[in-house]
């Protein structure tokens, strides 16, 4: 899995990575991780090749949030194609991310 944007502020929500993406094509979910009283929050984008349904991604985030005494709200999701950058072996690539869903256009972020 690919993780980044982990905070260092000391907030218990920083124990969960903002972005957790496998390499490949899979389902992702956009979520808001928050304090139960709403006093602090951050967005999460998680996805996994092992998730058959978006709910499986959400359930993994919810379990991790509960261990920290936090809550998570699902905001949306879709399908994502994630190709991490590679270096070495004569096949360097910049990688990329493609986001799509049923009834939507396709957006590429490089």
mmCIF file of N, CA, C and O in Angstrom:
data_model
loop_
_atom_site.group_PDB
_atom_site.id
_atom_site.type_symbol
_atom_site.label_atom_id
_atom_site.label_comp_id
_atom_site.label_asym_id
_atom_site.label_seq_id
_atom_site.Cartn_x
_atom_site.Cartn_y
_atom_site.Cartn_z
ATOM 1 N N UNK A 1 0.841 -1.184 0.000
ATOM 2 C CA UNK A 1 0.000 0.000 0.000
ATOM 3 C C UNK A 1 0.882 1.242 0.000
ATOM 4 O O UNK A 1 2.020 1.202 0.439
ATOM 5 N N UNK A 2 0.321 2.323 -0.443
ATOM 6 C CA UNK A 2 1.031 3.592 -0.559
ATOM 7 C C UNK A 2 0.452 4.547 0.470
ATOM 8 O O UNK A 2 -0.761 4.773 0.495
ATOM 9 N N UNK A 3 1.266 5.074 1.370
ATOM 10 C CA UNK A 3 0.808 5.980 2.417
ATOM 11 C C UNK A 3 1.605 7.267 2.360
ATOM 12 O O UNK A 3 2.804 7.237 2.164
ATOM 13 N N UNK A 4 0.949 8.386 2.572
ATOM 14 C CA UNK A 4 1.670 9.633 2.731
ATOM 15 C C UNK A 4 0.774 10.675 3.391
ATOM 16 O O UNK A 4 -0.378 10.412 3.679
ATOM 17 N N UNK A 5 1.328 11.817 3.653
ATOM 18 C CA UNK A 5 0.644 12.934 4.296
ATOM 19 C C UNK A 5 0.230 12.626 5.729
ATOM 20 O O UNK A 5 -0.841 12.981 6.162
ATOM 21 N N UNK A 6 1.086 11.950 6.451
ATOM 22 C CA UNK A 6 0.812 11.666 7.853
ATOM 23 C C UNK A 6 1.280 12.869 8.669
ATOM 24 O O UNK A 6 2.393 13.345 8.509
ATOM 25 N N UNK A 7 0.421 13.364 9.544
ATOM 26 C CA UNK A 7 0.723 14.564 10.312
ATOM 27 C C UNK A 7 1.632 14.310 11.499
ATOM 28 O O UNK A 7 1.874 13.175 11.882
ATOM 29 N N UNK A 8 2.124 15.395 12.070
ATOM 30 C CA UNK A 8 2.999 15.297 13.230
ATOM 31 C C UNK A 8 2.564 16.264 14.333
ATOM 32 O O UNK A 8 3.346 16.637 15.179
ATOM 33 N N UNK A 9 1.316 16.684 14.330
ATOM 34 C CA UNK A 9 0.850 17.707 15.256
ATOM 35 C C UNK A 9 0.516 17.177 16.639
ATOM 36 O O UNK A 9 0.267 17.952 17.540
ATOM 37 N N UNK A 10 0.479 15.867 16.826
ATOM 38 C CA UNK A 10 0.131 15.319 18.120
ATOM 39 C C UNK A 10 -1.349 15.011 18.261
ATOM 40 O O UNK A 10 -1.769 14.478 19.268
ATOM 41 N N UNK A 11 -2.167 15.336 17.270
ATOM 42 C CA UNK A 11 -3.587 14.990 17.309
ATOM 43 C C UNK A 11 -3.733 13.491 17.088
ATOM 44 O O UNK A 11 -3.064 12.908 16.238
ATOM 45 N N UNK A 12 -4.606 12.848 17.825
ATOM 46 C CA UNK A 12 -4.762 11.395 17.702
ATOM 47 C C UNK A 12 -5.215 10.975 16.311
ATOM 48 O O UNK A 12 -4.975 9.845 15.887
ATOM 49 N N UNK A 13 -5.836 11.862 15.552
ATOM 50 C CA UNK A 13 -6.218 11.577 14.176
ATOM 51 C C UNK A 13 -5.026 11.421 13.248
ATOM 52 O O UNK A 13 -5.134 10.836 12.170
ATOM 53 N N UNK A 14 -3.878 11.938 13.663
ATOM 54 C CA UNK A 14 -2.677 11.807 12.837
ATOM 55 C C UNK A 14 -2.137 10.379 12.822
ATOM 56 O O UNK A 14 -1.248 10.060 12.042
ATOM 57 N N UNK A 15 -2.696 9.506 13.655
ATOM 58 C CA UNK A 15 -2.306 8.094 13.625
ATOM 59 C C UNK A 15 -2.824 7.408 12.361
ATOM 60 O O UNK A 15 -2.343 6.346 11.993
ATOM 61 N N UNK A 16 -3.811 8.022 11.688
ATOM 62 C CA UNK A 16 -4.368 7.476 10.452
ATOM 63 C C UNK A 16 -3.834 8.271 9.271
ATOM 64 O O UNK A 16 -3.905 9.502 9.278
ATOM 65 N N UNK A 17 -3.315 7.592 8.244
ATOM 66 C CA UNK A 17 -2.801 8.323 7.081
ATOM 67 C C UNK A 17 -3.930 8.984 6.307
ATOM 68 O O UNK A 17 -5.024 8.427 6.200
ATOM 69 N N UNK A 18 -3.664 10.178 5.785
ATOM 70 C CA UNK A 18 -4.669 10.856 4.970
ATOM 71 C C UNK A 18 -4.912 10.100 3.675
ATOM 72 O O UNK A 18 -6.036 10.042 3.200
ATOM 73 N N UNK A 19 -3.858 9.570 3.091
ATOM 74 C CA UNK A 19 -3.977 8.850 1.825
ATOM 75 C C UNK A 19 -3.385 7.457 1.994
ATOM 76 O O UNK A 19 -2.254 7.315 2.434
ATOM 77 N N UNK A 20 -4.181 6.460 1.644
ATOM 78 C CA UNK A 20 -3.744 5.069 1.678
ATOM 79 C C UNK A 20 -4.234 4.415 0.396
ATOM 80 O O UNK A 20 -5.432 4.133 0.261
ATOM 81 N N UNK A 21 -3.334 4.235 -0.563
ATOM 82 C CA UNK A 21 -3.705 3.698 -1.873
ATOM 83 C C UNK A 21 -2.770 2.564 -2.266
ATOM 84 O O UNK A 21 -1.556 2.713 -2.188
ATOM 85 N N UNK A 22 -3.344 1.458 -2.708
ATOM 86 C CA UNK A 22 -2.555 0.391 -3.302
ATOM 87 C C UNK A 22 -2.167 0.809 -4.717
ATOM 88 O O UNK A 22 -2.672 1.793 -5.240
ATOM 89 N N UNK A 23 -1.312 0.051 -5.336
ATOM 90 C CA UNK A 23 -1.018 0.238 -6.756
ATOM 91 C C UNK A 23 -2.003 -0.604 -7.551
ATOM 92 O O UNK A 23 -2.351 -1.708 -7.153
ATOM 93 N N UNK A 24 -2.494 -0.065 -8.665
ATOM 94 C CA UNK A 24 -3.425 -0.792 -9.511
ATOM 95 C C UNK A 24 -4.727 -0.037 -9.679
ATOM 96 O O UNK A 24 -4.791 1.172 -9.467
ATOM 97 N N UNK A 25 -5.784 -0.752 -10.053
ATOM 98 C CA UNK A 25 -7.114 -0.179 -10.248
ATOM 99 C C UNK A 25 -8.032 -0.775 -9.194
ATOM 100 O O UNK A 25 -8.088 -1.993 -9.039
ATOM 101 N N UNK A 26 -8.764 0.082 -8.473
ATOM 102 C CA UNK A 26 -9.556 -0.391 -7.347
ATOM 103 C C UNK A 26 -10.552 0.673 -6.905
ATOM 104 O O UNK A 26 -10.551 1.789 -7.415
ATOM 105 N N UNK A 27 -11.364 0.327 -5.931
ATOM 106 C CA UNK A 27 -12.343 1.254 -5.359
ATOM 107 C C UNK A 27 -11.668 2.118 -4.292
ATOM 108 O O UNK A 27 -10.813 1.642 -3.567
ATOM 109 N N UNK A 28 -12.081 3.400 -4.260
ATOM 110 C CA UNK A 28 -11.581 4.305 -3.225
ATOM 111 C C UNK A 28 -12.760 5.000 -2.564
ATOM 112 O O UNK A 28 -13.862 5.063 -3.121
ATOM 113 N N UNK A 29 -12.531 5.539 -1.371
ATOM 114 C CA UNK A 29 -13.558 6.271 -0.640
ATOM 115 C C UNK A 29 -12.943 7.554 -0.087
ATOM 116 O O UNK A 29 -11.841 7.541 0.473
ATOM 117 N N UNK A 30 -13.655 8.665 -0.272
ATOM 118 C CA UNK A 30 -13.307 9.944 0.345
ATOM 119 C C UNK A 30 -14.100 10.046 1.636
ATOM 120 O O UNK A 30 -15.329 9.866 1.632
ATOM 121 N N UNK A 31 -13.412 10.306 2.744
ATOM 122 C CA UNK A 31 -14.053 10.333 4.056
ATOM 123 C C UNK A 31 -13.555 11.523 4.877
ATOM 124 O O UNK A 31 -12.488 12.055 4.610
ATOM 125 N N UNK A 32 -14.352 11.885 5.882
ATOM 126 C CA UNK A 32 -13.926 12.885 6.863
ATOM 127 C C UNK A 32 -13.715 12.177 8.190
ATOM 128 O O UNK A 32 -14.646 11.590 8.745
ATOM 129 N N UNK A 33 -12.488 12.227 8.692
ATOM 130 C CA UNK A 33 -12.149 11.728 10.024
ATOM 131 C C UNK A 33 -12.347 12.888 10.974
ATOM 132 O O UNK A 33 -11.887 14.006 10.698
ATOM 133 N N UNK A 34 -13.032 12.658 12.094
ATOM 134 C CA UNK A 34 -13.335 13.782 12.989
ATOM 135 C C UNK A 34 -13.431 13.366 14.447
ATOM 136 O O UNK A 34 -13.658 12.204 14.761
ATOM 137 N N UNK A 35 -13.256 14.370 15.288
ATOM 138 C CA UNK A 35 -13.547 14.212 16.712
ATOM 139 C C UNK A 35 -15.055 14.031 16.848
ATOM 140 O O UNK A 35 -15.820 14.598 16.054
ATOM 141 N N UNK A 36 -15.514 13.278 17.834
ATOM 142 C CA UNK A 36 -16.961 13.097 17.999
ATOM 143 C C UNK A 36 -17.718 14.419 18.147
ATOM 144 O O UNK A 36 -18.851 14.530 17.688
ATOM 145 N N UNK A 37 -17.085 15.426 18.740
ATOM 146 C CA UNK A 37 -17.756 16.720 18.904
ATOM 147 C C UNK A 37 -17.556 17.640 17.692
ATOM 148 O O UNK A 37 -18.032 18.772 17.685
ATOM 149 N N UNK A 38 -16.827 17.161 16.685
ATOM 150 C CA UNK A 38 -16.615 17.952 15.470
ATOM 151 C C UNK A 38 -15.562 19.032 15.592
ATOM 152 O O UNK A 38 -15.385 19.831 14.673
ATOM 153 N N UNK A 39 -14.831 19.064 16.704
ATOM 154 C CA UNK A 39 -13.877 20.152 16.940
ATOM 155 C C UNK A 39 -12.653 20.087 16.031
ATOM 156 O O UNK A 39 -11.977 21.098 15.832
ATOM 157 N N UNK A 40 -12.372 18.927 15.492
ATOM 158 C CA UNK A 40 -11.201 18.782 14.616
ATOM 159 C C UNK A 40 -11.474 17.674 13.607
ATOM 160 O O UNK A 40 -12.111 16.684 13.935
ATOM 161 N N UNK A 41 -10.978 17.871 12.387
ATOM 162 C CA UNK A 41 -11.208 16.854 11.362
ATOM 163 C C UNK A 41 -10.141 16.952 10.277
ATOM 164 O O UNK A 41 -9.393 17.938 10.206
ATOM 165 N N UNK A 42 -10.099 15.922 9.443
ATOM 166 C CA UNK A 42 -9.269 15.936 8.244
ATOM 167 C C UNK A 42 -9.888 14.980 7.236
ATOM 168 O O UNK A 42 -10.659 14.089 7.594
ATOM 169 N N UNK A 43 -9.568 15.193 5.966
ATOM 170 C CA UNK A 43 -10.067 14.325 4.911
ATOM 171 C C UNK A 43 -9.147 13.125 4.741
ATOM 172 O O UNK A 43 -7.937 13.239 4.898
ATOM 173 N N UNK A 44 -9.760 11.985 4.406
ATOM 174 C CA UNK A 44 -9.034 10.758 4.111
ATOM 175 C C UNK A 44 -9.416 10.289 2.717
ATOM 176 O O UNK A 44 -10.582 10.375 2.332
ATOM 177 N N UNK A 45 -8.451 9.772 1.982
ATOM 178 C CA UNK A 45 -8.699 9.082 0.716
ATOM 179 C C UNK A 45 -8.026 7.726 0.837
ATOM 180 O O UNK A 45 -6.811 7.642 0.873
ATOM 181 N N UNK A 46 -8.835 6.693 0.938
ATOM 182 C CA UNK A 46 -8.320 5.344 1.084
ATOM 183 C C UNK A 46 -8.896 4.463 -0.014
ATOM 184 O O UNK A 46 -10.057 4.622 -0.406
ATOM 185 N N UNK A 47 -8.085 3.529 -0.476
ATOM 186 C CA UNK A 47 -8.535 2.564 -1.465
ATOM 187 C C UNK A 47 -7.687 1.320 -1.402
ATOM 188 O O UNK A 47 -6.538 1.359 -0.965
ATOM 189 N N UNK A 48 -8.259 0.212 -1.869
ATOM 190 C CA UNK A 48 -7.549 -1.057 -1.766
ATOM 191 C C UNK A 48 -7.958 -1.996 -2.894
ATOM 192 O O UNK A 48 -9.139 -2.095 -3.228
ATOM 193 N N UNK A 49 -6.980 -2.701 -3.419
ATOM 194 C CA UNK A 49 -7.260 -3.723 -4.421
ATOM 195 C C UNK A 49 -7.980 -4.914 -3.793
ATOM 196 O O UNK A 49 -8.604 -5.696 -4.493
ATOM 197 N N UNK A 50 -7.903 -5.051 -2.485
ATOM 198 C CA UNK A 50 -8.539 -6.177 -1.788
ATOM 199 C C UNK A 50 -10.009 -5.920 -1.463
ATOM 200 O O UNK A 50 -10.710 -6.816 -1.016
ATOM 201 N N UNK A 51 -10.484 -4.687 -1.678
ATOM 202 C CA UNK A 51 -11.867 -4.338 -1.343
ATOM 203 C C UNK A 51 -12.800 -4.675 -2.508
ATOM 204 O O UNK A 51 -12.656 -4.130 -3.595
ATOM 205 N N UNK A 52 -13.736 -5.579 -2.272
ATOM 206 C CA UNK A 52 -14.731 -5.894 -3.297
ATOM 207 C C UNK A 52 -15.761 -4.771 -3.440
ATOM 208 O O UNK A 52 -16.326 -4.568 -4.514
ATOM 209 N N UNK A 53 -16.028 -4.075 -2.350
ATOM 210 C CA UNK A 53 -17.027 -3.003 -2.334
ATOM 211 C C UNK A 53 -16.460 -1.792 -1.613
ATOM 212 O O UNK A 53 -15.574 -1.914 -0.765
ATOM 213 N N UNK A 54 -17.020 -0.613 -1.894
ATOM 214 C CA UNK A 54 -16.600 0.615 -1.218
ATOM 215 C C UNK A 54 -16.778 0.485 0.295
ATOM 216 O O UNK A 54 -15.981 1.015 1.063
ATOM 217 N N UNK A 55 -17.823 -0.228 0.711
ATOM 218 C CA UNK A 55 -18.095 -0.402 2.141
ATOM 219 C C UNK A 55 -16.917 -1.068 2.857
ATOM 220 O O UNK A 55 -16.643 -0.771 4.009
ATOM 221 N N UNK A 56 -16.193 -1.955 2.173
ATOM 222 C CA UNK A 56 -15.045 -2.611 2.808
ATOM 223 C C UNK A 56 -13.952 -1.600 3.129
ATOM 224 O O UNK A 56 -13.296 -1.684 4.183
ATOM 225 N N UNK A 57 -13.730 -0.633 2.254
ATOM 226 C CA UNK A 57 -12.742 0.423 2.507
ATOM 227 C C UNK A 57 -13.212 1.278 3.686
ATOM 228 O O UNK A 57 -12.446 1.572 4.604
ATOM 229 N N UNK A 58 -14.487 1.664 3.654
ATOM 230 C CA UNK A 58 -15.059 2.473 4.735
ATOM 231 C C UNK A 58 -14.962 1.750 6.076
ATOM 232 O O UNK A 58 -14.599 2.352 7.095
ATOM 233 N N UNK A 59 -15.276 0.460 6.102
ATOM 234 C CA UNK A 59 -15.235 -0.295 7.357
ATOM 235 C C UNK A 59 -13.827 -0.351 7.937
ATOM 236 O O UNK A 59 -13.649 -0.278 9.160
ATOM 237 N N UNK A 60 -12.814 -0.454 7.082
ATOM 238 C CA UNK A 60 -11.426 -0.463 7.566
ATOM 239 C C UNK A 60 -11.086 0.883 8.209
ATOM 240 O O UNK A 60 -10.464 0.940 9.274
ATOM 241 N N UNK A 61 -11.507 1.976 7.579
ATOM 242 C CA UNK A 61 -11.251 3.305 8.139
ATOM 243 C C UNK A 61 -12.026 3.514 9.436
ATOM 244 O O UNK A 61 -11.500 4.070 10.403
ATOM 245 N N UNK A 62 -13.271 3.066 9.458
ATOM 246 C CA UNK A 62 -14.091 3.224 10.662
ATOM 247 C C UNK A 62 -13.470 2.470 11.836
ATOM 248 O O UNK A 62 -13.418 2.980 12.957
ATOM 249 N N UNK A 63 -12.981 1.256 11.583
ATOM 250 C CA UNK A 63 -12.342 0.480 12.659
ATOM 251 C C UNK A 63 -11.101 1.186 13.187
ATOM 252 O O UNK A 63 -10.883 1.262 14.401
ATOM 253 N N UNK A 64 -10.279 1.703 12.277
ATOM 254 C CA UNK A 64 -9.069 2.428 12.687
ATOM 255 C C UNK A 64 -9.436 3.686 13.463
ATOM 256 O O UNK A 64 -8.789 4.023 14.462
ATOM 257 N N UNK A 65 -10.471 4.391 13.022
ATOM 258 C CA UNK A 65 -10.906 5.613 13.713
ATOM 259 C C UNK A 65 -11.413 5.300 15.116
ATOM 260 O O UNK A 65 -11.076 6.003 16.079
ATOM 261 N N UNK A 66 -12.189 4.268 15.246
ATOM 262 C CA UNK A 66 -12.738 3.896 16.557
ATOM 263 C C UNK A 66 -11.637 3.550 17.546
ATOM 264 O O UNK A 66 -11.756 3.852 18.734
ATOM 265 N N UNK A 67 -10.569 2.928 17.066
ATOM 266 C CA UNK A 67 -9.443 2.605 17.964
ATOM 267 C C UNK A 67 -8.823 3.879 18.544
ATOM 268 O O UNK A 67 -8.229 3.849 19.623
ATOM 269 N N UNK A 68 -8.965 4.982 17.827
ATOM 270 C CA UNK A 68 -8.422 6.269 18.290
ATOM 271 C C UNK A 68 -9.487 7.121 18.977
ATOM 272 O O UNK A 68 -9.229 8.265 19.334
ATOM 273 N N UNK A 69 -10.715 6.592 19.115
ATOM 274 C CA UNK A 69 -11.803 7.351 19.731
ATOM 275 C C UNK A 69 -12.386 8.400 18.795
ATOM 276 O O UNK A 69 -12.965 9.385 19.254
ATOM 277 N N UNK A 70 -12.258 8.185 17.486
ATOM 278 C CA UNK A 70 -12.719 9.143 16.485
ATOM 279 C C UNK A 70 -13.831 8.535 15.645
ATOM 280 O O UNK A 70 -14.106 7.346 15.726
ATOM 281 N N UNK A 71 -14.453 9.381 14.829
ATOM 282 C CA UNK A 71 -15.510 8.935 13.927
ATOM 283 C C UNK A 71 -15.130 9.277 12.496
ATOM 284 O O UNK A 71 -14.318 10.168 12.257
ATOM 285 N N UNK A 72 -15.742 8.557 11.550
ATOM 286 C CA UNK A 72 -15.459 8.811 10.146
ATOM 287 C C UNK A 72 -16.780 8.851 9.383
ATOM 288 O O UNK A 72 -17.696 8.077 9.669
ATOM 289 N N UNK A 73 -16.907 9.821 8.474
ATOM 290 C CA UNK A 73 -18.096 9.973 7.638
ATOM 291 C C UNK A 73 -17.699 9.772 6.183
ATOM 292 O O UNK A 73 -16.714 10.349 5.717
ATOM 293 N N UNK A 74 -18.482 8.972 5.461
ATOM 294 C CA UNK A 74 -18.212 8.744 4.043
ATOM 295 C C UNK A 74 -18.763 9.925 3.251
ATOM 296 O O UNK A 74 -19.912 10.322 3.404
ATOM 297 N N UNK A 75 -17.917 10.489 2.370
ATOM 298 C CA UNK A 75 -18.309 11.642 1.565
ATOM 299 C C UNK A 75 -18.513 11.296 0.096
ATOM 300 O O UNK A 75 -19.199 12.017 -0.617
ATOM 301 N N UNK A 76 -17.886 10.223 -0.361
ATOM 302 C CA UNK A 76 -18.003 9.843 -1.759
ATOM 303 C C UNK A 76 -16.984 8.769 -2.086
ATOM 304 O O UNK A 76 -16.294 8.266 -1.217
ATOM 305 N N UNK A 77 -16.888 8.461 -3.369
ATOM 306 C CA UNK A 77 -15.933 7.452 -3.777
ATOM 307 C C UNK A 77 -16.083 7.141 -5.250
ATOM 308 O O UNK A 77 -16.852 7.772 -5.958
ATOM 309 N N UNK A 78 -15.350 6.157 -5.692
ATOM 310 C CA UNK A 78 -15.380 5.764 -7.084
ATOM 311 C C UNK A 78 -14.307 4.738 -7.351
ATOM 312 O O UNK A 78 -13.915 3.990 -6.469
ATOM 313 N N UNK A 79 -13.802 4.763 -8.576
ATOM 314 C CA UNK A 79 -12.705 3.872 -8.962
ATOM 315 C C UNK A 79 -11.489 4.736 -9.241
ATOM 316 O O UNK A 79 -11.608 5.851 -9.742
ATOM 317 N N UNK A 80 -10.338 4.185 -8.923
ATOM 318 C CA UNK A 80 -9.093 4.934 -9.088
ATOM 319 C C UNK A 80 -8.040 4.006 -9.695
ATOM 320 O O UNK A 80 -8.038 2.807 -9.443
ATOM 321 N N UNK A 81 -7.197 4.587 -10.503
ATOM 322 C CA UNK A 81 -6.043 3.878 -11.046
ATOM 323 C C UNK A 81 -4.806 4.577 -10.514
ATOM 324 O O UNK A 81 -4.604 5.763 -10.775
ATOM 325 N N UNK A 82 -4.007 3.857 -9.748
ATOM 326 C CA UNK A 82 -2.826 4.446 -9.120
ATOM 327 C C UNK A 82 -1.581 3.717 -9.599
ATOM 328 O O UNK A 82 -1.455 2.510 -9.398
ATOM 329 N N UNK A 83 -0.708 4.451 -10.233
ATOM 330 C CA UNK A 83 0.572 3.909 -10.683
ATOM 331 C C UNK A 83 1.677 4.706 -10.001
ATOM 332 O O UNK A 83 1.972 5.827 -10.404
ATOM 333 N N UNK A 84 2.287 4.158 -8.936
ATOM 334 C CA UNK A 84 3.348 4.878 -8.237
ATOM 335 C C UNK A 84 4.550 5.083 -9.159
ATOM 336 O O UNK A 84 4.781 4.299 -10.079
ATOM 337 N N UNK A 85 5.321 6.143 -8.913
ATOM 338 C CA UNK A 85 6.553 6.334 -9.695
ATOM 339 C C UNK A 85 7.522 5.185 -9.457
ATOM 340 O O UNK A 85 7.543 4.596 -8.374
ATOM 341 N N UNK A 86 8.280 4.850 -10.468
ATOM 342 C CA UNK A 86 9.303 3.808 -10.323
ATOM 343 C C UNK A 86 10.649 4.397 -10.697
ATOM 344 O O UNK A 86 10.751 5.283 -11.544
ATOM 345 N N UNK A 87 11.683 3.895 -10.071
ATOM 346 C CA UNK A 87 13.056 4.343 -10.337
ATOM 347 C C UNK A 87 13.956 3.127 -10.393
ATOM 348 O O UNK A 87 13.830 2.207 -9.588
ATOM 349 N N UNK A 88 14.853 3.120 -11.347
ATOM 350 C CA UNK A 88 15.846 2.049 -11.429
ATOM 351 C C UNK A 88 15.490 0.998 -12.451
ATOM 352 O O UNK A 88 14.373 0.909 -12.928
ATOM 353 N N UNK A 89 16.473 0.229 -12.810
ATOM 354 C CA UNK A 89 16.258 -0.849 -13.755
ATOM 355 C C UNK A 89 15.993 -0.382 -15.167
ATOM 356 O O UNK A 89 15.482 -1.136 -15.980
ATOM 357 N N UNK A 90 16.267 0.876 -15.464
ATOM 358 C CA UNK A 90 16.076 1.399 -16.810
ATOM 359 C C UNK A 90 14.634 1.661 -17.176
ATOM 360 O O UNK A 90 14.329 1.936 -18.334
ATOM 361 N N UNK A 91 13.712 1.589 -16.203
ATOM 362 C CA UNK A 91 12.296 1.816 -16.522
ATOM 363 C C UNK A 91 11.692 2.866 -15.599
ATOM 364 O O UNK A 91 10.669 2.642 -14.984
ATOM 365 N N UNK A 92 12.337 4.027 -15.485
ATOM 366 C CA UNK A 92 11.815 5.100 -14.648
ATOM 367 C C UNK A 92 10.495 5.620 -15.209
ATOM 368 O O UNK A 92 10.376 5.865 -16.407
ATOM 369 N N UNK A 93 9.493 5.780 -14.336
ATOM 370 C CA UNK A 93 8.227 6.393 -14.731
ATOM 371 C C UNK A 93 7.832 7.413 -13.679
ATOM 372 O O UNK A 93 8.235 7.321 -12.520
ATOM 373 N N UNK A 94 7.035 8.393 -14.086
ATOM 374 C CA UNK A 94 6.546 9.403 -13.161
ATOM 375 C C UNK A 94 5.316 8.930 -12.405
ATOM 376 O O UNK A 94 4.902 9.562 -11.448
ATOM 377 N N UNK A 95 4.716 7.827 -12.841
ATOM 378 C CA UNK A 95 3.505 7.343 -12.189
ATOM 379 C C UNK A 95 2.329 8.248 -12.520
ATOM 380 O O UNK A 95 2.413 9.117 -13.369
ATOM 381 N N UNK A 96 1.215 8.033 -11.835
ATOM 382 C CA UNK A 96 0.036 8.854 -12.066
ATOM 383 C C UNK A 96 -1.175 8.296 -11.353
ATOM 384 O O UNK A 96 -1.152 7.188 -10.823
ATOM 385 N N UNK A 97 -2.225 9.111 -11.351
ATOM 386 C CA UNK A 97 -3.484 8.735 -10.723
ATOM 387 C C UNK A 97 -4.604 9.082 -11.693
ATOM 388 O O UNK A 97 -4.638 10.184 -12.234
ATOM 389 N N UNK A 98 -5.506 8.147 -11.923
ATOM 390 C CA UNK A 98 -6.704 8.401 -12.720
ATOM 391 C C UNK A 98 -7.913 8.115 -11.865
ATOM 392 O O UNK A 98 -7.976 7.097 -11.185
ATOM 393 N N UNK A 99 -8.872 9.037 -11.847
ATOM 394 C CA UNK A 99 -10.056 8.897 -11.010
ATOM 395 C C UNK A 99 -11.283 8.870 -11.907
ATOM 396 O O UNK A 99 -11.398 9.679 -12.815
ATOM 397 N N UNK A 100 -12.188 7.941 -11.648
ATOM 398 C CA UNK A 100 -13.415 7.871 -12.436
ATOM 399 C C UNK A 100 -14.514 7.205 -11.645
ATOM 400 O O UNK A 100 -14.312 6.737 -10.542
ATOM 401 N N UNK A 101 -15.675 7.194 -12.216
ATOM 402 C CA UNK A 101 -16.812 6.537 -11.599
ATOM 403 C C UNK A 101 -17.914 6.435 -12.623
ATOM 404 O O UNK A 101 -17.838 7.031 -13.690
ATOM 405 N N UNK A 102 -18.941 5.701 -12.309
ATOM 406 C CA UNK A 102 -20.020 5.563 -13.278
ATOM 407 C C UNK A 102 -20.705 6.911 -13.480
ATOM 408 O O UNK A 102 -20.970 7.629 -12.533
ATOM 409 N N UNK A 103 -20.919 7.248 -14.723
ATOM 410 C CA UNK A 103 -21.607 8.490 -15.044
ATOM 411 C C UNK A 103 -20.744 9.725 -14.910
ATOM 412 O O UNK A 103 -21.243 10.830 -14.982
ATOM 413 N N UNK A 104 -19.450 9.574 -14.700
ATOM 414 C CA UNK A 104 -18.605 10.756 -14.536
ATOM 415 C C UNK A 104 -17.528 10.752 -15.606
ATOM 416 O O UNK A 104 -17.226 9.731 -16.208
ATOM 417 N N UNK A 105 -16.929 11.905 -15.803
ATOM 418 C CA UNK A 105 -15.792 11.993 -16.704
ATOM 419 C C UNK A 105 -14.572 11.395 -16.053
ATOM 420 O O UNK A 105 -14.637 10.870 -14.947
ATOM 421 N N UNK A 106 -13.482 11.460 -16.709
ATOM 422 C CA UNK A 106 -12.239 10.891 -16.172
ATOM 423 C C UNK A 106 -11.266 12.031 -15.952
ATOM 424 O O UNK A 106 -11.090 12.874 -16.808
ATOM 425 N N UNK A 107 -10.636 12.020 -14.822
ATOM 426 C CA UNK A 107 -9.682 13.064 -14.458
ATOM 427 C C UNK A 107 -8.332 12.419 -14.232
ATOM 428 O O UNK A 107 -8.240 11.403 -13.553
ATOM 429 N N UNK A 108 -7.300 12.974 -14.813
ATOM 430 C CA UNK A 108 -5.942 12.457 -14.614
ATOM 431 C C UNK A 108 -5.138 13.487 -13.839
ATOM 432 O O UNK A 108 -5.130 14.653 -14.186
ATOM 433 N N UNK A 109 -4.436 13.031 -12.823
ATOM 434 C CA UNK A 109 -3.594 13.904 -12.005
ATOM 435 C C UNK A 109 -2.186 13.386 -12.110
ATOM 436 O O UNK A 109 -1.931 12.212 -11.816
ATOM 437 N N UNK A 110 -1.257 14.209 -12.552
ATOM 438 C CA UNK A 110 0.141 13.786 -12.693
ATOM 439 C C UNK A 110 1.034 14.707 -11.921
ATOM 440 O O UNK A 110 0.768 15.825 -11.709
#
